[in-house]
Amino acid sequence: MEKNISKETLKLLLEMQQNEVTEHAVYLNLAKFVKKEDDKKVLIRIAKEEYAHSKILEKYTNKKLKPQKFKVLKFFILSFIFGYTFVIKIMEGGEKDAEYIYSKIVEEVPDAKKIAFEEDEHEKSLIDILDEERLKYVGSMVLGLSDALVEISGTLAGLSFALQNNRLVALSGIITGISATLSMASSEYLSAKADGDKNAFKSSSYTGIMYLITVTLLILPYLIYPNNHYLYALITMLCVVVFIIFFFTYYISVAKSLPFKKRFLEMAGISLTVAGISFLVGLLVKQFLGIDI
């Protein structure tokens, strides 16, 4: 070490050094997902600077550290599934935190001032490259997802009590789901085309794909449980609804910097309310029409 540093600061430096080494590997992996050559160069430059930061901190800690393999793998998988924008937004938050920490230890670690400045530049650079194609179609994705959640979950809930047969509910759900997917995708295409959108087909594709994926996940419980266990299938389906809403809302909240809690509660409340009403409708239909299958 170049000078006496408190144990608290040394511990902090080790944590920051570990982060810098790991983020160097994460940014290099992230660059593999970016198509624009200029953006790829930005990520590679940031990766090199993160590595340089780790070497500066090494002078103070006198320890050589390796990237955290699990963290690197986690971000690689997230990039593959959700796209690089999602991961960049998470990394952007990390850069902001690092900048703040470095600014607090400048007196004990003079080099921290330079690192803090570069971390601030990293944050700005990351914001500039947030232009992933799939985020341009978030509206279409939300349309497909929300419609499927409300319509199909409501339909399955109503049919669960009316039919009380998982295979029949699944069959009805598949037919309804496929028809609704084609209808939604077509409507989105015509709507986008009417608005002069040159990418109307892509827009409708995102809507249709999200709708179909949601339908598949909601019908799955009715194919897994035995025929007469329709209540188990219904409860599992509703749990899947909440999970999908949580999962997708979190993704949108991170990628688009939007509030999570309000959006999650609103979407979950609407979907579960519709499912509850549909279940009651199914009960009444079976009761008053005397349908017995």
GROMACS .gro file of C-alpha atoms in nm:
model
  293
    1MET     CA    1   0.000   0.000   0.000
    2GLU     CA    2   0.114   0.350  -0.077
    3LYS     CA    3  -0.014   0.498   0.254
    4ASN     CA    4  -0.199   0.402   0.571
    5ILE     CA    5  -0.558   0.318   0.493
    6SER     CA    6  -0.828   0.234   0.746
    7LYS     CA    7  -0.959  -0.123   0.766
    8GLU     CA    8  -1.303  -0.004   0.656
    9THR     CA    9  -1.162   0.162   0.344
   10LEU     CA   10  -0.943  -0.139   0.266
   11LYS     CA   11  -1.244  -0.367   0.287
   12LEU     CA   12  -1.432  -0.132   0.056
   13LEU     CA   13  -1.140  -0.127  -0.189
   14LEU     CA   14  -1.136  -0.507  -0.205
   15GLU     CA   15  -1.508  -0.509  -0.285
   16MET     CA   16  -1.461  -0.243  -0.552
   17GLN     CA   17  -1.162  -0.425  -0.699
   18GLN     CA   18  -1.370  -0.742  -0.722
   19ASN     CA   19  -1.648  -0.548  -0.896
   20GLU     CA   20  -1.406  -0.389  -1.143
   21VAL     CA   21  -1.249  -0.723  -1.237
   22THR     CA   22  -1.590  -0.888  -1.276
   23GLU     CA   23  -1.742  -0.600  -1.472
   24HIS     CA   24  -1.446  -0.610  -1.711
   25ALA     CA   25  -1.550  -0.965  -1.804
   26VAL     CA   26  -1.922  -0.874  -1.812
   27TYR     CA   27  -1.872  -0.582  -2.053
   28LEU     CA   28  -1.658  -0.796  -2.285
   29ASN     CA   29  -1.938  -1.057  -2.295
   30LEU     CA   30  -2.199  -0.785  -2.341
   31ALA     CA   31  -2.016  -0.653  -2.648
   32LYS     CA   32  -2.088  -0.986  -2.821
   33PHE     CA   33  -2.461  -0.908  -2.826
   34VAL     CA   34  -2.430  -0.557  -2.971
   35LYS     CA   35  -2.462  -0.528  -3.349
   36LYS     CA   36  -2.358  -0.163  -3.391
   37GLU     CA   37  -1.982  -0.146  -3.428
   38ASP     CA   38  -1.955   0.191  -3.250
   39ASP     CA   39  -2.152   0.064  -2.951
   40LYS     CA   40  -1.942  -0.251  -2.942
   41LYS     CA   41  -1.628  -0.034  -2.926
   42VAL     CA   42  -1.777   0.166  -2.638
   43LEU     CA   43  -1.836  -0.149  -2.434
   44ILE     CA   44  -1.487  -0.282  -2.506
   45ARG     CA   45  -1.337   0.053  -2.405
   46ILE     CA   46  -1.534   0.053  -2.079
   47ALA     CA   47  -1.421  -0.306  -2.016
   48LYS     CA   48  -1.055  -0.204  -2.058
   49GLU     CA   49  -1.099   0.091  -1.823
   50GLU     CA   50  -1.266  -0.130  -1.562
   51TYR     CA   51  -0.965  -0.361  -1.581
   52ALA     CA   52  -0.732  -0.062  -1.546
   53HIS     CA   53  -0.927   0.045  -1.235
   54SER     CA   54  -0.879  -0.300  -1.084
   55LYS     CA   55  -0.503  -0.276  -1.139
   56ILE     CA   56  -0.495   0.066  -0.967
   57LEU     CA   57  -0.684  -0.075  -0.669
   58GLU     CA   58  -0.450  -0.372  -0.662
   59LYS     CA   59  -0.170  -0.132  -0.560
   60TYR     CA   60  -0.363  -0.057  -0.243
   61THR     CA   61  -0.495  -0.406  -0.161
   62ASN     CA   62  -0.188  -0.603  -0.273
   63LYS     CA   63  -0.420  -0.880  -0.390
   64LYS     CA   64  -0.489  -1.025  -0.733
   65LEU     CA   65  -0.854  -1.107  -0.787
   66LYS     CA   66  -1.037  -1.304  -1.057
   67PRO     CA   67  -1.384  -1.236  -1.202
   68GLN     CA   68  -1.679  -1.386  -1.018
   69LYS     CA   69  -1.774  -1.661  -1.262
   70PHE     CA   70  -2.131  -1.694  -1.139
   71LYS     CA   71  -2.198  -1.320  -1.180
   72VAL     CA   72  -2.044  -1.317  -1.528
   73LEU     CA   73  -2.254  -1.620  -1.628
   74LYS     CA   74  -2.568  -1.465  -1.478
   75PHE     CA   75  -2.533  -1.147  -1.684
   76PHE     CA   76  -2.448  -1.349  -1.995
   77ILE     CA   77  -2.771  -1.549  -1.957
   78LEU     CA   78  -2.972  -1.232  -1.886
   79SER     CA   79  -2.827  -1.072  -2.201
   80PHE     CA   80  -2.925  -1.375  -2.406
   81ILE     CA   81  -3.281  -1.387  -2.272
   82PHE     CA   82  -3.369  -1.020  -2.216
   83GLY     CA   83  -3.124  -0.843  -2.444
   84TYR     CA   84  -2.822  -0.628  -2.371
   85THR     CA   85  -3.031  -0.320  -2.284
   86PHE     CA   86  -3.168  -0.490  -1.973
   87VAL     CA   87  -2.817  -0.574  -1.851
   88ILE     CA   88  -2.679  -0.232  -1.943
   89LYS     CA   89  -2.949  -0.068  -1.730
   90ILE     CA   90  -2.840  -0.281  -1.435
   91MET     CA   91  -2.473  -0.202  -1.504
   92GLU     CA   92  -2.556   0.166  -1.534
   93GLY     CA   93  -2.690   0.161  -1.178
   94GLY     CA   94  -2.370  -0.011  -1.066
   95GLU     CA   95  -2.157   0.259  -1.229
   96LYS     CA   96  -2.356   0.526  -1.043
   97ASP     CA   97  -2.303   0.349  -0.709
   98ALA     CA   98  -1.932   0.302  -0.778
   99GLU     CA   99  -1.891   0.670  -0.862
  100TYR     CA  100  -2.047   0.766  -0.528
  101ILE     CA  101  -1.829   0.524  -0.327
  102TYR     CA  102  -1.507   0.638  -0.495
  103SER     CA  103  -1.593   1.003  -0.430
  104LYS     CA  104  -1.617   0.926  -0.056
  105ILE     CA  105  -1.268   0.777  -0.022
  106VAL     CA  106  -1.068   1.032  -0.222
  107GLU     CA  107  -0.882   1.157   0.088
  108GLU     CA  108  -0.741   0.813   0.167
  109VAL     CA  109  -0.714   0.696  -0.195
  110PRO     CA  110  -0.612   0.984  -0.427
  111ASP     CA  111  -0.653   0.764  -0.737
  112ALA     CA  112  -1.023   0.731  -0.654
  113LYS     CA  113  -1.090   1.077  -0.798
  114LYS     CA  114  -0.980   0.970  -1.146
  115ILE     CA  115  -1.172   0.643  -1.118
  116ALA     CA  116  -1.488   0.824  -1.002
  117PHE     CA  117  -1.466   1.057  -1.302
  118GLU     CA  118  -1.434   0.764  -1.543
  119GLU     CA  119  -1.722   0.579  -1.377
  120ASP     CA  120  -1.936   0.888  -1.439
  121GLU     CA  121  -1.828   0.882  -1.804
  122HIS     CA  122  -1.915   0.513  -1.821
  123GLU     CA  123  -2.268   0.585  -1.702
  124LYS     CA  124  -2.314   0.851  -1.971
  125SER     CA  125  -2.169   0.624  -2.240
  126LEU     CA  126  -2.399   0.339  -2.142
  127ILE     CA  127  -2.707   0.562  -2.158
  128ASP     CA  128  -2.608   0.669  -2.511
  129ILE     CA  129  -2.611   0.314  -2.649
  130LEU     CA  130  -2.951   0.207  -2.509
  131ASP     CA  131  -3.117   0.154  -2.847
  132GLU     CA  132  -3.201  -0.215  -2.872
  133GLU     CA  133  -3.459  -0.315  -3.133
  134ARG     CA  134  -3.676  -0.522  -2.904
  135LEU     CA  135  -3.737  -0.220  -2.676
  136LYS     CA  136  -3.884  -0.030  -2.969
  137TYR     CA  137  -4.163  -0.285  -2.968
  138VAL     CA  138  -4.234  -0.287  -2.595
  139GLY     CA  139  -4.582  -0.146  -2.665
  140SER     CA  140  -4.660  -0.441  -2.893
  141MET     CA  141  -4.518  -0.687  -2.638
  142VAL     CA  142  -4.726  -0.536  -2.357
  143LEU     CA  143  -5.036  -0.547  -2.579
  144GLY     CA  144  -4.993  -0.918  -2.653
  145LEU     CA  145  -4.905  -1.006  -2.295
  146SER     CA  146  -5.176  -0.805  -2.118
  147ASP     CA  147  -5.453  -0.914  -2.357
  148ALA     CA  148  -5.356  -1.280  -2.323
  149LEU     CA  149  -5.339  -1.258  -1.945
  150VAL     CA  150  -5.680  -1.096  -1.915
  151GLU     CA  151  -5.865  -1.285  -2.190
  152ILE     CA  152  -5.720  -1.635  -2.157
  153SER     CA  153  -5.694  -1.642  -1.777
  154GLY     CA  154  -6.057  -1.525  -1.762
  155THR     CA  155  -6.166  -1.785  -2.015
  156LEU     CA  156  -5.981  -2.070  -1.839
  157ALA     CA  157  -6.115  -1.965  -1.499
  158GLY     CA  158  -6.473  -1.962  -1.631
  159LEU     CA  159  -6.436  -2.295  -1.809
  160SER     CA  160  -6.271  -2.459  -1.507
  161PHE     CA  161  -6.594  -2.468  -1.310
  162ALA     CA  162  -6.829  -2.493  -1.607
  163LEU     CA  163  -6.654  -2.800  -1.749
  164GLN     CA  164  -6.467  -2.940  -1.444
  165ASN     CA  165  -6.244  -3.137  -1.679
  166ASN     CA  166  -5.885  -3.030  -1.731
  167ARG     CA  167  -5.847  -3.180  -2.077
  168LEU     CA  168  -6.163  -3.011  -2.204
  169VAL     CA  169  -6.054  -2.680  -2.050
  170ALA     CA  170  -5.711  -2.717  -2.212
  171LEU     CA  171  -5.866  -2.803  -2.550
  172SER     CA  172  -6.099  -2.503  -2.532
  173GLY     CA  173  -5.808  -2.283  -2.421
  174ILE     CA  174  -5.586  -2.398  -2.709
  175ILE     CA  175  -5.856  -2.328  -2.970
  176THR     CA  176  -5.940  -1.991  -2.815
  177GLY     CA  177  -5.573  -1.904  -2.768
  178ILE     CA  178  -5.469  -1.977  -3.127
  179SER     CA  179  -5.767  -1.790  -3.267
  180ALA     CA  180  -5.705  -1.494  -3.037
  181THR     CA  181  -5.332  -1.492  -3.126
  182LEU     CA  182  -5.406  -1.468  -3.497
  183SER     CA  183  -5.672  -1.205  -3.431
  184MET     CA  184  -5.444  -0.992  -3.212
  185ALA     CA  185  -5.149  -1.014  -3.451
  186SER     CA  186  -5.370  -0.923  -3.747
  187SER     CA  187  -5.527  -0.631  -3.563
  188GLU     CA  188  -5.187  -0.497  -3.460
  189TYR     CA  189  -5.059  -0.530  -3.818
  190LEU     CA  190  -5.355  -0.343  -3.965
  191SER     CA  191  -5.335  -0.076  -3.694
  192ALA     CA  192  -4.962  -0.022  -3.743
  193LYS     CA  193  -5.005  -0.023  -4.122
  194ALA     CA  194  -5.280   0.239  -4.098
  195ASP     CA  195  -5.046   0.458  -3.890
  196GLY     CA  196  -4.783   0.437  -4.166
  197ASP     CA  197  -4.546   0.216  -3.966
  198LYS     CA  198  -4.292   0.059  -4.201
  199ASN     CA  199  -4.227  -0.216  -3.946
  200ALA     CA  200  -4.591  -0.319  -3.910
  201PHE     CA  201  -4.506  -0.687  -3.959
  202LYS     CA  202  -4.242  -0.685  -3.684
  203SER     CA  203  -4.480  -0.504  -3.452
  204SER     CA  204  -4.755  -0.761  -3.511
  205SER     CA  205  -4.502  -1.045  -3.473
  206TYR     CA  206  -4.398  -0.927  -3.127
  207THR     CA  207  -4.765  -0.900  -3.027
  208GLY     CA  208  -4.848  -1.247  -3.159
  209ILE     CA  209  -4.540  -1.414  -3.010
  210MET     CA  210  -4.599  -1.269  -2.663
  211TYR     CA  211  -4.966  -1.370  -2.682
  212LEU     CA  212  -4.884  -1.726  -2.786
  213ILE     CA  213  -4.615  -1.771  -2.519
  214THR     CA  214  -4.854  -1.646  -2.251
  215VAL     CA  215  -5.135  -1.873  -2.372
  216THR     CA  216  -4.902  -2.176  -2.365
  217LEU     CA  217  -4.790  -2.107  -2.008
  218LEU     CA  218  -5.147  -2.056  -1.885
  219ILE     CA  219  -5.280  -2.377  -2.044
  220LEU     CA  220  -4.989  -2.592  -1.921
  221PRO     CA  221  -5.132  -2.660  -1.570
  222TYR     CA  222  -5.447  -2.810  -1.726
  223LEU     CA  223  -5.231  -3.057  -1.919
  224ILE     CA  224  -5.019  -3.151  -1.618
  225TYR     CA  225  -5.286  -3.223  -1.353
  226PRO     CA  226  -5.531  -3.517  -1.375
  227ASN     CA  227  -5.869  -3.441  -1.538
  228ASN     CA  228  -6.070  -3.405  -1.218
  229HIS     CA  229  -5.818  -3.181  -1.034
  230TYR     CA  230  -5.944  -2.866  -1.202
  231LEU     CA  231  -5.914  -2.652  -0.887
  232TYR     CA  232  -5.543  -2.735  -0.858
  233ALA     CA  233  -5.499  -2.644  -1.223
  234LEU     CA  234  -5.690  -2.319  -1.174
  235ILE     CA  235  -5.485  -2.215  -0.869
  236THR     CA  236  -5.159  -2.303  -1.048
  237MET     CA  237  -5.272  -2.107  -1.355
  238LEU     CA  238  -5.341  -1.800  -1.139
  239CYS     CA  239  -4.997  -1.834  -0.979
  240VAL     CA  240  -4.847  -1.846  -1.329
  241VAL     CA  241  -5.039  -1.526  -1.413
  242VAL     CA  242  -4.888  -1.345  -1.114
  243PHE     CA  243  -4.540  -1.480  -1.196
  244ILE     CA  244  -4.561  -1.368  -1.560
  245ILE     CA  245  -4.680  -1.022  -1.457
  246PHE     CA  246  -4.401  -0.992  -1.198
  247PHE     CA  247  -4.138  -1.118  -1.442
  248PHE     CA  248  -4.237  -0.895  -1.734
  249THR     CA  249  -4.310  -0.587  -1.523
  250TYR     CA  250  -3.966  -0.614  -1.364
  251TYR     CA  251  -3.806  -0.641  -1.708
  252ILE     CA  252  -3.989  -0.333  -1.840
  253SER     CA  253  -3.923  -0.140  -1.519
  254VAL     CA  254  -3.548  -0.199  -1.545
  255ALA     CA  255  -3.516  -0.158  -1.921
  256LYS     CA  256  -3.735   0.153  -1.943
  257SER     CA  257  -3.662   0.302  -1.597
  258LEU     CA  258  -4.028   0.288  -1.493
  259PRO     CA  259  -4.180   0.236  -1.145
  260PHE     CA  260  -4.231  -0.133  -1.070
  261LYS     CA  261  -4.475  -0.164  -0.777
  262LYS     CA  262  -4.763   0.043  -0.917
  263ARG     CA  263  -4.750  -0.124  -1.261
  264PHE     CA  264  -4.729  -0.473  -1.109
  265LEU     CA  265  -5.021  -0.424  -0.869
  266GLU     CA  266  -5.237  -0.265  -1.138
  267MET     CA  267  -5.179  -0.541  -1.395
  268ALA     CA  268  -5.210  -0.823  -1.139
  269GLY     CA  269  -5.527  -0.669  -0.994
  270ILE     CA  270  -5.696  -0.645  -1.333
  271SER     CA  271  -5.602  -0.999  -1.442
  272LEU     CA  272  -5.706  -1.164  -1.113
  273THR     CA  273  -6.031  -0.965  -1.094
  274VAL     CA  274  -6.130  -1.071  -1.446
  275ALA     CA  275  -6.039  -1.432  -1.364
  276GLY     CA  276  -6.251  -1.417  -1.048
  277ILE     CA  277  -6.552  -1.274  -1.231
  278SER     CA  278  -6.517  -1.532  -1.508
  279PHE     CA  279  -6.501  -1.812  -1.252
  280LEU     CA  280  -6.830  -1.691  -1.101
  281VAL     CA  281  -6.984  -1.670  -1.448
  282GLY     CA  282  -6.882  -2.030  -1.511
  283LEU     CA  283  -7.035  -2.132  -1.180
  284LEU     CA  284  -7.365  -1.955  -1.261
  285VAL     CA  285  -7.381  -2.094  -1.614
  286LYS     CA  286  -7.335  -2.448  -1.486
  287GLN     CA  287  -7.588  -2.393  -1.207
  288PHE     CA  288  -7.871  -2.225  -1.398
  289LEU     CA  289  -7.836  -2.398  -1.735
  290GLY     CA  290  -7.788  -2.734  -1.574
  291ILE     CA  291  -7.492  -2.823  -1.796
  292ASP     CA  292  -7.319  -3.140  -1.680
  293ILE     CA  293  -7.026  -3.282  -1.874
   0.00000   0.00000   0.00000
